[in-house]
PDB file of C-alpha atoms in Angstrom:
ATOM      1  CA  MET C   1     143.485 126.062 111.265  1.00 57.00           C
ATOM      2  CA  MET C   2     146.223 124.915 108.932  1.00 66.00           C
ATOM      3  CA  ALA C   3     148.992 127.335 108.044  1.00 76.00           C
ATOM      4  CA  PRO C   4     148.103 129.232 104.854  1.00 85.00           C
ATOM      5  CA  ALA C   5     149.770 128.086 101.656  1.00 90.00           C
ATOM      6  CA  PRO C   6     152.548 130.439 100.549  1.00 96.00           C
ATOM      7  CA  LEU C   7     151.567 132.716  97.691  1.00 97.00           C
ATOM      8  CA  ALA C   8     153.442 132.428  94.409  1.00 98.00           C
ATOM      9  CA  ALA C   9     155.725 135.313  93.497  1.00 98.00           C
ATOM     10  CA  SER C  10     157.167 137.310  90.635  1.00 98.00           C
ATOM     11  CA  ILE C  11     160.222 139.549  90.964  1.00 98.00           C
ATOM     12  CA  GLU C  12     161.661 142.747  89.522  1.00 97.00           C
ATOM     13  CA  VAL C  13     165.145 143.431  88.115  1.00 98.00           C
ATOM     14  CA  SER C  14     166.886 146.371  86.493  1.00 96.00           C
ATOM     15  CA  PRO C  15     168.002 146.158  82.859  1.00 97.00           C
ATOM     16  CA  LYS C  16     171.631 146.075  84.023  1.00 96.00           C
ATOM     17  CA  GLN C  17     170.934 143.157  86.377  1.00 97.00           C
ATOM     18  CA  ALA C  18     169.121 141.300  83.615  1.00 98.00           C
ATOM     19  CA  ILE C  19     172.052 141.694  81.234  1.00 98.00           C
ATOM     20  CA  GLU C  20     175.048 141.409  83.545  1.00 97.00           C
ATOM     21  CA  SER C  21     174.182 139.488  86.716  1.00 97.00           C
ATOM     22  CA  PRO C  22     176.107 136.188  86.866  1.00 97.00           C
ATOM     23  CA  ASP C  23     173.651 134.929  89.492  1.00 96.00           C
ATOM     24  CA  LEU C  24     170.594 134.879  87.231  1.00 98.00           C
ATOM     25  CA  PRO C  25     170.937 131.427  85.636  1.00 98.00           C
ATOM     26  CA  GLY C  26     168.899 129.081  87.817  1.00 97.00           C
ATOM     27  CA  LEU C  27     168.326 131.717  90.509  1.00 98.00           C
ATOM     28  CA  PHE C  28     164.554 131.738  89.939  1.00 98.00           C
ATOM     29  CA  PRO C  29     162.278 128.790  89.132  1.00 98.00           C
ATOM     30  CA  PRO C  30     161.644 128.216  85.409  1.00 98.00           C
ATOM     31  CA  ALA C  31     158.817 130.341  83.960  1.00 98.00           C
ATOM     32  CA  THR C  32     158.977 132.867  86.818  1.00 98.00           C
ATOM     33  CA  ARG C  33     157.718 136.270  85.721  1.00 98.00           C
ATOM     34  CA  VAL C  34     160.678 138.658  85.898  1.00 98.00           C
ATOM     35  CA  TYR C  35     159.774 142.311  85.418  1.00 98.00           C
ATOM     36  CA  VAL C  36     162.331 144.651  83.849  1.00 98.00           C
ATOM     37  CA  THR C  37     162.172 148.147  85.324  1.00 94.00           C
ATOM     38  CA  ASP C  38     161.898 151.153  83.005  1.00 87.00           C
ATOM     39  CA  LEU C  39     164.403 153.580  84.543  1.00 80.00           C
ATOM     40  CA  GLY C  40     164.007 156.148  81.791  1.00 81.00           C
ATOM     41  CA  SER C  41     167.722 156.038  80.968  1.00 84.00           C
ATOM     42  CA  ASP C  42     167.966 152.853  78.894  1.00 89.00           C
ATOM     43  CA  GLY C  43     167.568 152.749  75.138  1.00 92.00           C
ATOM     44  CA  ASP C  44     165.638 150.169  73.179  1.00 95.00           C
ATOM     45  CA  GLU C  45     168.692 148.006  72.493  1.00 97.00           C
ATOM     46  CA  THR C  46     169.507 147.725  76.195  1.00 97.00           C
ATOM     47  CA  LEU C  47     165.943 146.745  77.033  1.00 97.00           C
ATOM     48  CA  VAL C  48     165.838 144.210  74.208  1.00 98.00           C
ATOM     49  CA  ARG C  49     169.071 142.631  75.441  1.00 98.00           C
ATOM     50  CA  ALA C  50     167.708 142.478  78.993  1.00 98.00           C
ATOM     51  CA  VAL C  51     164.447 140.846  77.954  1.00 98.00           C
ATOM     52  CA  ARG C  52     166.202 138.459  75.558  1.00 98.00           C
ATOM     53  CA  ARG C  53     168.585 137.181  78.222  1.00 98.00           C
ATOM     54  CA  LEU C  54     165.742 136.550  80.674  1.00 98.00           C
ATOM     55  CA  ALA C  55     163.773 134.687  78.024  1.00 98.00           C
ATOM     56  CA  ASP C  56     166.830 132.617  77.085  1.00 98.00           C
ATOM     57  CA  LEU C  57     167.260 131.686  80.755  1.00 98.00           C
ATOM     58  CA  GLY C  58     163.734 130.261  80.819  1.00 98.00           C
ATOM     59  CA  TYR C  59     161.968 133.105  82.601  1.00 98.00           C
ATOM     60  CA  VAL C  60     158.915 135.080  81.476  1.00 98.00           C
ATOM     61  CA  ALA C  61     160.282 138.562  80.859  1.00 98.00           C
ATOM     62  CA  VAL C  62     157.847 141.420  81.536  1.00 98.00           C
ATOM     63  CA  PRO C  63     159.295 144.771  80.445  1.00 98.00           C
ATOM     64  CA  HIS C  64     157.898 148.018  81.822  1.00 97.00           C
ATOM     65  CA  LEU C  65     156.683 150.773  79.537  1.00 97.00           C
ATOM     66  CA  ALA C  66     156.134 154.193  81.125  1.00 95.00           C
ATOM     67  CA  ALA C  67     153.691 156.215  79.027  1.00 95.00           C
ATOM     68  CA  ARG C  68     154.824 159.717  79.952  1.00 93.00           C
ATOM     69  CA  ARG C  69     158.458 158.868  79.223  1.00 92.00           C
ATOM     70  CA  ALA C  70     157.730 156.840  76.110  1.00 91.00           C
ATOM     71  CA  GLY C  71     158.122 159.533  73.460  1.00 91.00           C
ATOM     72  CA  ALA C  72     156.508 159.753  70.052  1.00 96.00           C
ATOM     73  CA  ARG C  73     153.986 157.247  68.744  1.00 97.00           C
ATOM     74  CA  ALA C  74     156.374 155.810  66.172  1.00 97.00           C
ATOM     75  CA  ALA C  75     159.076 155.299  68.806  1.00 96.00           C
ATOM     76  CA  VAL C  76     156.643 153.489  71.098  1.00 97.00           C
ATOM     77  CA  GLU C  77     155.509 151.230  68.287  1.00 98.00           C
ATOM     78  CA  ALA C  78     159.149 150.444  67.474  1.00 97.00           C
ATOM     79  CA  ARG C  79     159.987 149.650  71.113  1.00 97.00           C
ATOM     80  CA  ILE C  80     156.977 147.397  71.611  1.00 98.00           C
ATOM     81  CA  GLY C  81     157.777 145.604  68.360  1.00 98.00           C
ATOM     82  CA  ALA C  82     161.478 145.162  69.132  1.00 98.00           C
ATOM     83  CA  LEU C  83     160.807 143.783  72.610  1.00 98.00           C
ATOM     84  CA  ALA C  84     158.480 141.188  71.103  1.00 98.00           C
ATOM     85  CA  GLU C  85     160.279 140.281  67.893  1.00 98.00           C
ATOM     86  CA  ARG C  86     163.898 140.366  69.070  1.00 98.00           C
ATOM     87  CA  GLY C  87     163.494 140.176  72.835  1.00 98.00           C
ATOM     88  CA  GLY C  88     160.850 137.472  72.895  1.00 98.00           C
ATOM     89  CA  ALA C  89     158.509 139.370  75.230  1.00 98.00           C
ATOM     90  CA  ARG C  90     154.877 138.295  75.309  1.00 98.00           C
ATOM     91  CA  GLU C  91     153.822 140.285  78.374  1.00 98.00           C
ATOM     92  CA  MET C  92     154.241 143.930  79.347  1.00 98.00           C
ATOM     93  CA  LEU C  93     153.616 146.174  82.346  1.00 98.00           C
ATOM     94  CA  VAL C  94     152.229 149.490  81.106  1.00 98.00           C
ATOM     95  CA  ILE C  95     152.324 152.356  83.600  1.00 95.00           C
ATOM     96  CA  GLY C  96     151.817 156.110  83.562  1.00 92.00           C
ATOM     97  CA  GLY C  97     155.215 156.799  85.085  1.00 85.00           C
ATOM     98  CA  GLY C  98     156.943 160.143  85.443  1.00 73.00           C
ATOM     99  CA  PRO C  99     157.420 162.986  84.641  1.00 70.00           C
ATOM    100  CA  ASP C 100     154.309 165.079  85.316  1.00 76.00           C
ATOM    101  CA  ARG C 101     154.307 166.329  81.730  1.00 84.00           C
ATOM    102  CA  PRO C 102     154.451 163.797  78.896  1.00 89.00           C
ATOM    103  CA  ALA C 103     157.701 163.653  76.971  1.00 87.00           C
ATOM    104  CA  GLY C 104     155.848 162.610  73.832  1.00 90.00           C
ATOM    105  CA  ASP C 105     152.446 161.555  72.563  1.00 95.00           C
ATOM    106  CA  PHE C 106     151.194 159.598  75.577  1.00 96.00           C
ATOM    107  CA  ALA C 107     149.950 160.861  78.935  1.00 94.00           C
ATOM    108  CA  THR C 108     148.503 157.676  80.454  1.00 95.00           C
ATOM    109  CA  ALA C 109     148.902 153.922  80.339  1.00 96.00           C
ATOM    110  CA  LEU C 110     145.468 153.720  78.726  1.00 97.00           C
ATOM    111  CA  ASP C 111     146.736 155.845  75.834  1.00 97.00           C
ATOM    112  CA  ILE C 112     149.313 153.117  75.141  1.00 97.00           C
ATOM    113  CA  LEU C 113     146.751 150.329  75.422  1.00 98.00           C
ATOM    114  CA  GLU C 114     144.372 152.052  73.011  1.00 97.00           C
ATOM    115  CA  THR C 115     146.969 152.046  70.202  1.00 98.00           C
ATOM    116  CA  GLY C 116     146.510 148.309  69.657  1.00 97.00           C
ATOM    117  CA  PHE C 117     150.298 147.862  69.411  1.00 98.00           C
ATOM    118  CA  LEU C 118     150.345 145.080  72.003  1.00 98.00           C
ATOM    119  CA  ASP C 119     147.850 143.028  70.017  1.00 97.00           C
ATOM    120  CA  ARG C 120     149.658 143.711  66.766  1.00 97.00           C
ATOM    121  CA  PHE C 121     152.935 142.337  68.085  1.00 98.00           C
ATOM    122  CA  GLY C 122     151.475 139.265  69.748  1.00 97.00           C
ATOM    123  CA  TYR C 123     151.495 140.161  73.434  1.00 98.00           C
ATOM    124  CA  THR C 124     149.231 137.811  75.381  1.00 97.00           C
ATOM    125  CA  ASP C 125     149.079 139.507  78.794  1.00 98.00           C
ATOM    126  CA  VAL C 126     149.245 143.069  80.063  1.00 98.00           C
ATOM    127  CA  ALA C 127     149.830 144.283  83.602  1.00 98.00           C
ATOM    128  CA  VAL C 128     148.806 147.713  84.879  1.00 98.00           C
ATOM    129  CA  ALA C 129     149.761 149.534  88.050  1.00 95.00           C
ATOM    130  CA  GLY C 130     147.765 149.591  91.263  1.00 95.00           C
ATOM    131  CA  HIS C 131     148.271 152.145  94.043  1.00 91.00           C
ATOM    132  CA  PRO C 132     146.981 151.028  97.445  1.00 91.00           C
ATOM    133  CA  GLU C 133     148.825 154.021  98.908  1.00 84.00           C
ATOM    134  CA  THR C 134     148.542 157.240  96.956  1.00 70.00           C
ATOM    135  CA  SER C 135     150.501 160.476  97.150  1.00 63.00           C
ATOM    136  CA  SER C 136     149.527 164.122  96.929  1.00 54.00           C
ATOM    137  CA  GLY C 137     150.522 164.060  93.272  1.00 64.00           C
ATOM    138  CA  PHE C 138     148.199 161.153  92.514  1.00 72.00           C
ATOM    139  CA  PRO C 139     145.207 161.189  94.901  1.00 80.00           C
ATOM    140  CA  ALA C 140     143.140 158.086  95.586  1.00 85.00           C
ATOM    141  CA  ASP C 141     140.120 159.137  93.539  1.00 89.00           C
ATOM    142  CA  ALA C 142     142.252 159.834  90.469  1.00 90.00           C
ATOM    143  CA  ALA C 143     144.092 156.537  90.884  1.00 91.00           C
ATOM    144  CA  MET C 144     140.828 154.627  91.095  1.00 94.00           C
ATOM    145  CA  ARG C 145     139.367 156.388  88.044  1.00 94.00           C
ATOM    146  CA  ALA C 146     142.444 155.427  86.054  1.00 94.00           C
ATOM    147  CA  LEU C 147     142.224 151.821  87.215  1.00 96.00           C
ATOM    148  CA  ARG C 148     138.511 151.670  86.408  1.00 97.00           C
ATOM    149  CA  ALA C 149     139.200 152.927  82.882  1.00 97.00           C
ATOM    150  CA  LYS C 150     141.783 150.162  82.363  1.00 98.00           C
ATOM    151  CA  ALA C 151     139.360 147.544  83.668  1.00 97.00           C
ATOM    152  CA  ASP C 152     136.749 148.851  81.231  1.00 97.00           C
ATOM    153  CA  PHE C 153     139.289 148.521  78.426  1.00 97.00           C
ATOM    154  CA  ALA C 154     139.962 144.914  79.440  1.00 97.00           C
ATOM    155  CA  ALA C 155     136.237 144.144  79.502  1.00 95.00           C
ATOM    156  CA  ARG C 156     135.494 145.572  76.050  1.00 94.00           C
ATOM    157  CA  THR C 157     138.580 144.150  74.367  1.00 94.00           C
ATOM    158  CA  ASP C 158     138.948 140.791  76.183  1.00 88.00           C
ATOM    159  CA  ALA C 159     142.504 141.819  77.064  1.00 92.00           C
ATOM    160  CA  ARG C 160     144.073 139.484  79.633  1.00 97.00           C
ATOM    161  CA  MET C 161     144.967 142.038  82.276  1.00 98.00           C
ATOM    162  CA  ARG C 162     146.213 141.997  85.859  1.00 98.00           C
ATOM    163  CA  ILE C 163     147.036 144.631  88.461  1.00 98.00           C
ATOM    164  CA  VAL C 164     150.528 144.791  89.936  1.00 98.00           C
ATOM    165  CA  THR C 165     150.722 147.155  92.904  1.00 96.00           C
ATOM    166  CA  GLN C 166     153.356 149.424  94.334  1.00 92.00           C
ATOM    167  CA  PHE C 167     155.103 147.979  97.386  1.00 91.00           C
ATOM    168  CA  GLY C 168     154.034 148.792 100.927  1.00 89.00           C
ATOM    169  CA  PHE C 169     154.300 147.592 104.511  1.00 88.00           C
ATOM    170  CA  ASP C 170     150.712 147.370 105.766  1.00 88.00           C
ATOM    171  CA  GLY C 171     149.399 143.938 104.739  1.00 91.00           C
ATOM    172  CA  PRO C 172     145.841 144.369 106.119  1.00 92.00           C
ATOM    173  CA  ALA C 173     145.472 147.756 104.413  1.00 91.00           C
ATOM    174  CA  PHE C 174     146.579 146.275 101.103  1.00 94.00           C
ATOM    175  CA  VAL C 175     144.072 143.442 101.526  1.00 97.00           C
ATOM    176  CA  ALA C 176     141.274 145.942 102.210  1.00 96.00           C
ATOM    177  CA  TRP C 177     142.219 147.918  99.093  1.00 96.00           C
ATOM    178  CA  ALA C 178     142.215 144.792  96.904  1.00 98.00           C
ATOM    179  CA  GLU C 179     138.908 143.560  98.275  1.00 97.00           C
ATOM    180  CA  GLY C 180     137.356 146.989  97.703  1.00 97.00           C
ATOM    181  CA  LEU C 181     138.099 146.990  93.975  1.00 97.00           C
ATOM    182  CA  ALA C 182     134.961 145.064  93.017  1.00 96.00           C
ATOM    183  CA  ALA C 183     132.762 147.767  94.525  1.00 96.00           C
ATOM    184  CA  GLU C 184     134.586 150.258  92.281  1.00 96.00           C
ATOM    185  CA  GLY C 185     133.834 148.217  89.172  1.00 95.00           C
ATOM    186  CA  VAL C 186     137.329 146.735  88.883  1.00 97.00           C
ATOM    187  CA  ASP C 187     137.312 142.961  88.420  1.00 96.00           C
ATOM    188  CA  LEU C 188     140.950 142.086  87.769  1.00 98.00           C
ATOM    189  CA  PRO C 189     143.423 139.743  89.488  1.00 98.00           C
ATOM    190  CA  VAL C 190     145.805 141.498  91.869  1.00 98.00           C
ATOM    191  CA  HIS C 191     149.501 140.861  92.474  1.00 98.00           C
ATOM    192  CA  LEU C 192     150.472 142.725  95.654  1.00 97.00           C
ATOM    193  CA  GLY C 193     153.836 144.467  95.763  1.00 96.00           C
ATOM    194  CA  VAL C 194     156.177 143.512  98.596  1.00 96.00           C
ATOM    195  CA  ALA C 195     159.679 144.756  99.411  1.00 94.00           C
ATOM    196  CA  GLY C 196     162.068 141.828  99.710  1.00 95.00           C
ATOM    197  CA  PRO C 197     164.477 141.408 102.649  1.00 94.00           C
ATOM    198  CA  ALA C 198     166.569 144.556 103.072  1.00 91.00           C
ATOM    199  CA  LYS C 199     168.009 146.865 105.691  1.00 87.00           C
ATOM    200  CA  LEU C 200     165.634 149.485 107.037  1.00 83.00           C
ATOM    201  CA  THR C 201     167.843 152.281 105.694  1.00 81.00           C
ATOM    202  CA  THR C 202     167.452 150.815 102.198  1.00 83.00           C
ATOM    203  CA  LEU C 203     163.687 150.482 102.540  1.00 82.00           C
ATOM    204  CA  LEU C 204     163.390 154.075 103.774  1.00 79.00           C
ATOM    205  CA  LYS C 205     165.346 155.303 100.749  1.00 79.00           C
ATOM    206  CA  TYR C 206     163.074 153.538  98.275  1.00 76.00           C
ATOM    207  CA  ALA C 207     159.898 154.450 100.159  1.00 73.00           C
ATOM    208  CA  MET C 208     160.879 158.127 100.019  1.00 69.00           C
ATOM    209  CA  ALA C 209     161.725 157.890  96.314  1.00 70.00           C
ATOM    210  CA  CYS C 210     158.443 156.161  95.467  1.00 68.00           C
ATOM    211  CA  GLY C 211     156.219 158.276  97.702  1.00 61.00           C
ATOM    212  CA  VAL C 212     154.465 155.467  99.549  1.00 64.00           C
ATOM    213  CA  GLY C 213     153.194 157.774 102.254  1.00 60.00           C
ATOM    214  CA  ASN C 214     151.547 155.558 104.860  1.00 65.00           C
ATOM    215  CA  SER C 215     154.325 153.017 104.606  1.00 64.00           C
ATOM    216  CA  LEU C 216     156.945 155.726 104.954  1.00 62.00           C
ATOM    217  CA  GLY C 217     155.401 156.726 108.279  1.00 64.00           C
ATOM    218  CA  PHE C 218     155.372 153.087 109.375  1.00 65.00           C
ATOM    219  CA  LEU C 219     159.052 152.686 108.517  1.00 65.00           C
ATOM    220  CA  ARG C 220     160.032 155.885 110.315  1.00 62.00           C
ATOM    221  CA  LYS C 221     158.354 154.662 113.494  1.00 63.00           C
ATOM    222  CA  ARG C 222     160.226 151.376 113.222  1.00 61.00           C
ATOM    223  CA  ALA C 223     163.473 153.267 112.711  1.00 58.00           C
ATOM    224  CA  LEU C 224     163.116 154.801 116.167  1.00 55.00           C
ATOM    225  CA  SER C 225     163.778 151.465 117.797  1.00 58.00           C
ATOM    226  CA  PHE C 226     167.395 150.888 118.829  1.00 46.00           C
ATOM    227  CA  GLY C 227     169.489 149.215 116.161  1.00 55.00           C
ATOM    228  CA  ALA C 228     166.618 148.907 113.673  1.00 57.00           C
ATOM    229  CA  LEU C 229     168.304 150.888 110.918  1.00 54.00           C
ATOM    230  CA  ALA C 230     171.074 148.344 110.536  1.00 56.00           C
ATOM    231  CA  THR C 231     168.800 145.324 110.872  1.00 65.00           C
ATOM    232  CA  GLN C 232     167.648 143.193 107.959  1.00 70.00           C
ATOM    233  CA  GLN C 233     163.881 143.576 107.761  1.00 81.00           C
ATOM    234  CA  SER C 234     161.776 140.520 106.906  1.00 87.00           C
ATOM    235  CA  PRO C 235     158.738 140.878 104.625  1.00 93.00           C
ATOM    236  CA  GLU C 236     156.851 138.232 106.613  1.00 94.00           C
ATOM    237  CA  ASP C 237     154.948 140.819 108.676  1.00 89.00           C
ATOM    238  CA  VAL C 238     153.482 142.097 105.420  1.00 91.00           C
ATOM    239  CA  VAL C 239     152.929 138.794 103.622  1.00 96.00           C
ATOM    240  CA  ALA C 240     151.576 136.662 106.483  1.00 94.00           C
ATOM    241  CA  PRO C 241     148.267 138.553 106.961  1.00 95.00           C
ATOM    242  CA  VAL C 242     147.771 138.592 103.192  1.00 97.00           C
ATOM    243  CA  GLU C 243     148.172 134.819 103.007  1.00 97.00           C
ATOM    244  CA  ARG C 244     145.831 134.268 105.949  1.00 96.00           C
ATOM    245  CA  HIS C 245     143.223 136.341 104.152  1.00 97.00           C
ATOM    246  CA  VAL C 246     143.648 134.468 100.879  1.00 97.00           C
ATOM    247  CA  GLN C 247     143.252 131.170 102.738  1.00 96.00           C
ATOM    248  CA  THR C 248     139.763 132.211 103.898  1.00 95.00           C
ATOM    249  CA  HIS C 249     138.902 134.108 100.689  1.00 95.00           C
ATOM    250  CA  PRO C 250     140.296 131.915  97.893  1.00 95.00           C
ATOM    251  CA  ASP C 251     137.965 133.431  95.301  1.00 96.00           C
ATOM    252  CA  GLY C 252     139.083 136.987  96.043  1.00 97.00           C
ATOM    253  CA  PRO C 253     141.199 139.143  93.724  1.00 98.00           C
ATOM    254  CA  ILE C 254     144.617 138.518  95.325  1.00 98.00           C
ATOM    255  CA  ARG C 255     146.552 135.923  93.339  1.00 97.00           C
ATOM    256  CA  GLN C 256     150.200 136.331  94.312  1.00 97.00           C
ATOM    257  CA  ILE C 257     152.898 138.725  95.464  1.00 98.00           C
ATOM    258  CA  HIS C 258     155.332 140.758  93.399  1.00 98.00           C
ATOM    259  CA  VAL C 259     158.749 141.239  95.010  1.00 98.00           C
ATOM    260  CA  PHE C 260     160.902 144.350  94.768  1.00 96.00           C
ATOM    261  CA  ALA C 261     164.379 143.008  95.553  1.00 96.00           C
ATOM    262  CA  PHE C 262     165.769 146.132  97.214  1.00 93.00           C
ATOM    263  CA  GLY C 263     168.133 144.041  99.330  1.00 94.00           C
ATOM    264  CA  GLY C 264     169.487 142.053  96.385  1.00 96.00           C
ATOM    265  CA  LEU C 265     168.269 139.332  94.057  1.00 97.00           C
ATOM    266  CA  THR C 266     169.904 136.409  95.844  1.00 97.00           C
ATOM    267  CA  GLY C 267     168.518 137.445  99.232  1.00 96.00           C
ATOM    268  CA  ALA C 268     165.015 137.763  97.814  1.00 97.00           C
ATOM    269  CA  ALA C 269     165.296 134.427  96.006  1.00 98.00           C
ATOM    270  CA  ASP C 270     166.556 132.679  99.154  1.00 97.00           C
ATOM    271  CA  TRP C 271     163.659 134.090 101.179  1.00 97.00           C
ATOM    272  CA  LEU C 272     161.081 133.012  98.596  1.00 98.00           C
ATOM    273  CA  ARG C 273     162.495 129.494  98.469  1.00 98.00           C
ATOM    274  CA  GLU C 274     162.723 129.152 102.245  1.00 97.00           C
ATOM    275  CA  ARG C 275     159.114 130.202 102.735  1.00 96.00           C
ATOM    276  CA  GLY C 276     157.842 127.957  99.926  1.00 97.00           C
ATOM    277  CA  SER C 277     156.645 130.604  97.464  1.00 97.00           C
ATOM    278  CA  TRP C 278     159.215 129.161  95.037  1.00 97.00           C
TER     279      TRP C 278
END
């Protein structure tokens, strides 16, 4: 059997990286989707500047919008409008996000979608979150109900929607989750989250912060091996089984990977180029 073709990839940056990083020009291929993380601490002007710079560099900027941190309805409308009109955004990732209690008028990503703001300001594509690994605060049945509701919204509105998942380290488990979506009534393309090359200590820190339970256990077992904590971990063990599956199931839901560059943007970009994803 021929080696599977490398999956295409998007990548994630912080607003500060988007605005300040001198490495960004030419670092990614033209028209790469570059997601801008919503950290909850950046105002609208910062996010607009981040998205505008990415667009000016020839990338497709995809800002995050976290519903429970988003504030009042008028503020959300203003942010969505500013990101489109001054930032040049035409796509957005809408998530529930923290905290547990809404800071304003929105409790879920679907609440944002139902406003019609994205249509009004000319957004062409919307991404929503997928959770192959769930935590005690967001059990699997609740996560699937939320995803099913978003898929229903896409079906009744003709919204062009995709799922972008949280990162993890069990490729076969992520494949099984993606392939099981159809049986749950979710017919959307899936972009699987992958942690880019990074030291194991760095991956453990982010896994603990994001609550990816099964993957956290996997990383802790790996950390027991001598010298592993200081070793750069390759994502290939995660991506390779996904690509083998896609080779034999080309009509399945998995379309590409989405890279969380925990070990740095240049390291992630080098890895993606070397493997042929870019």
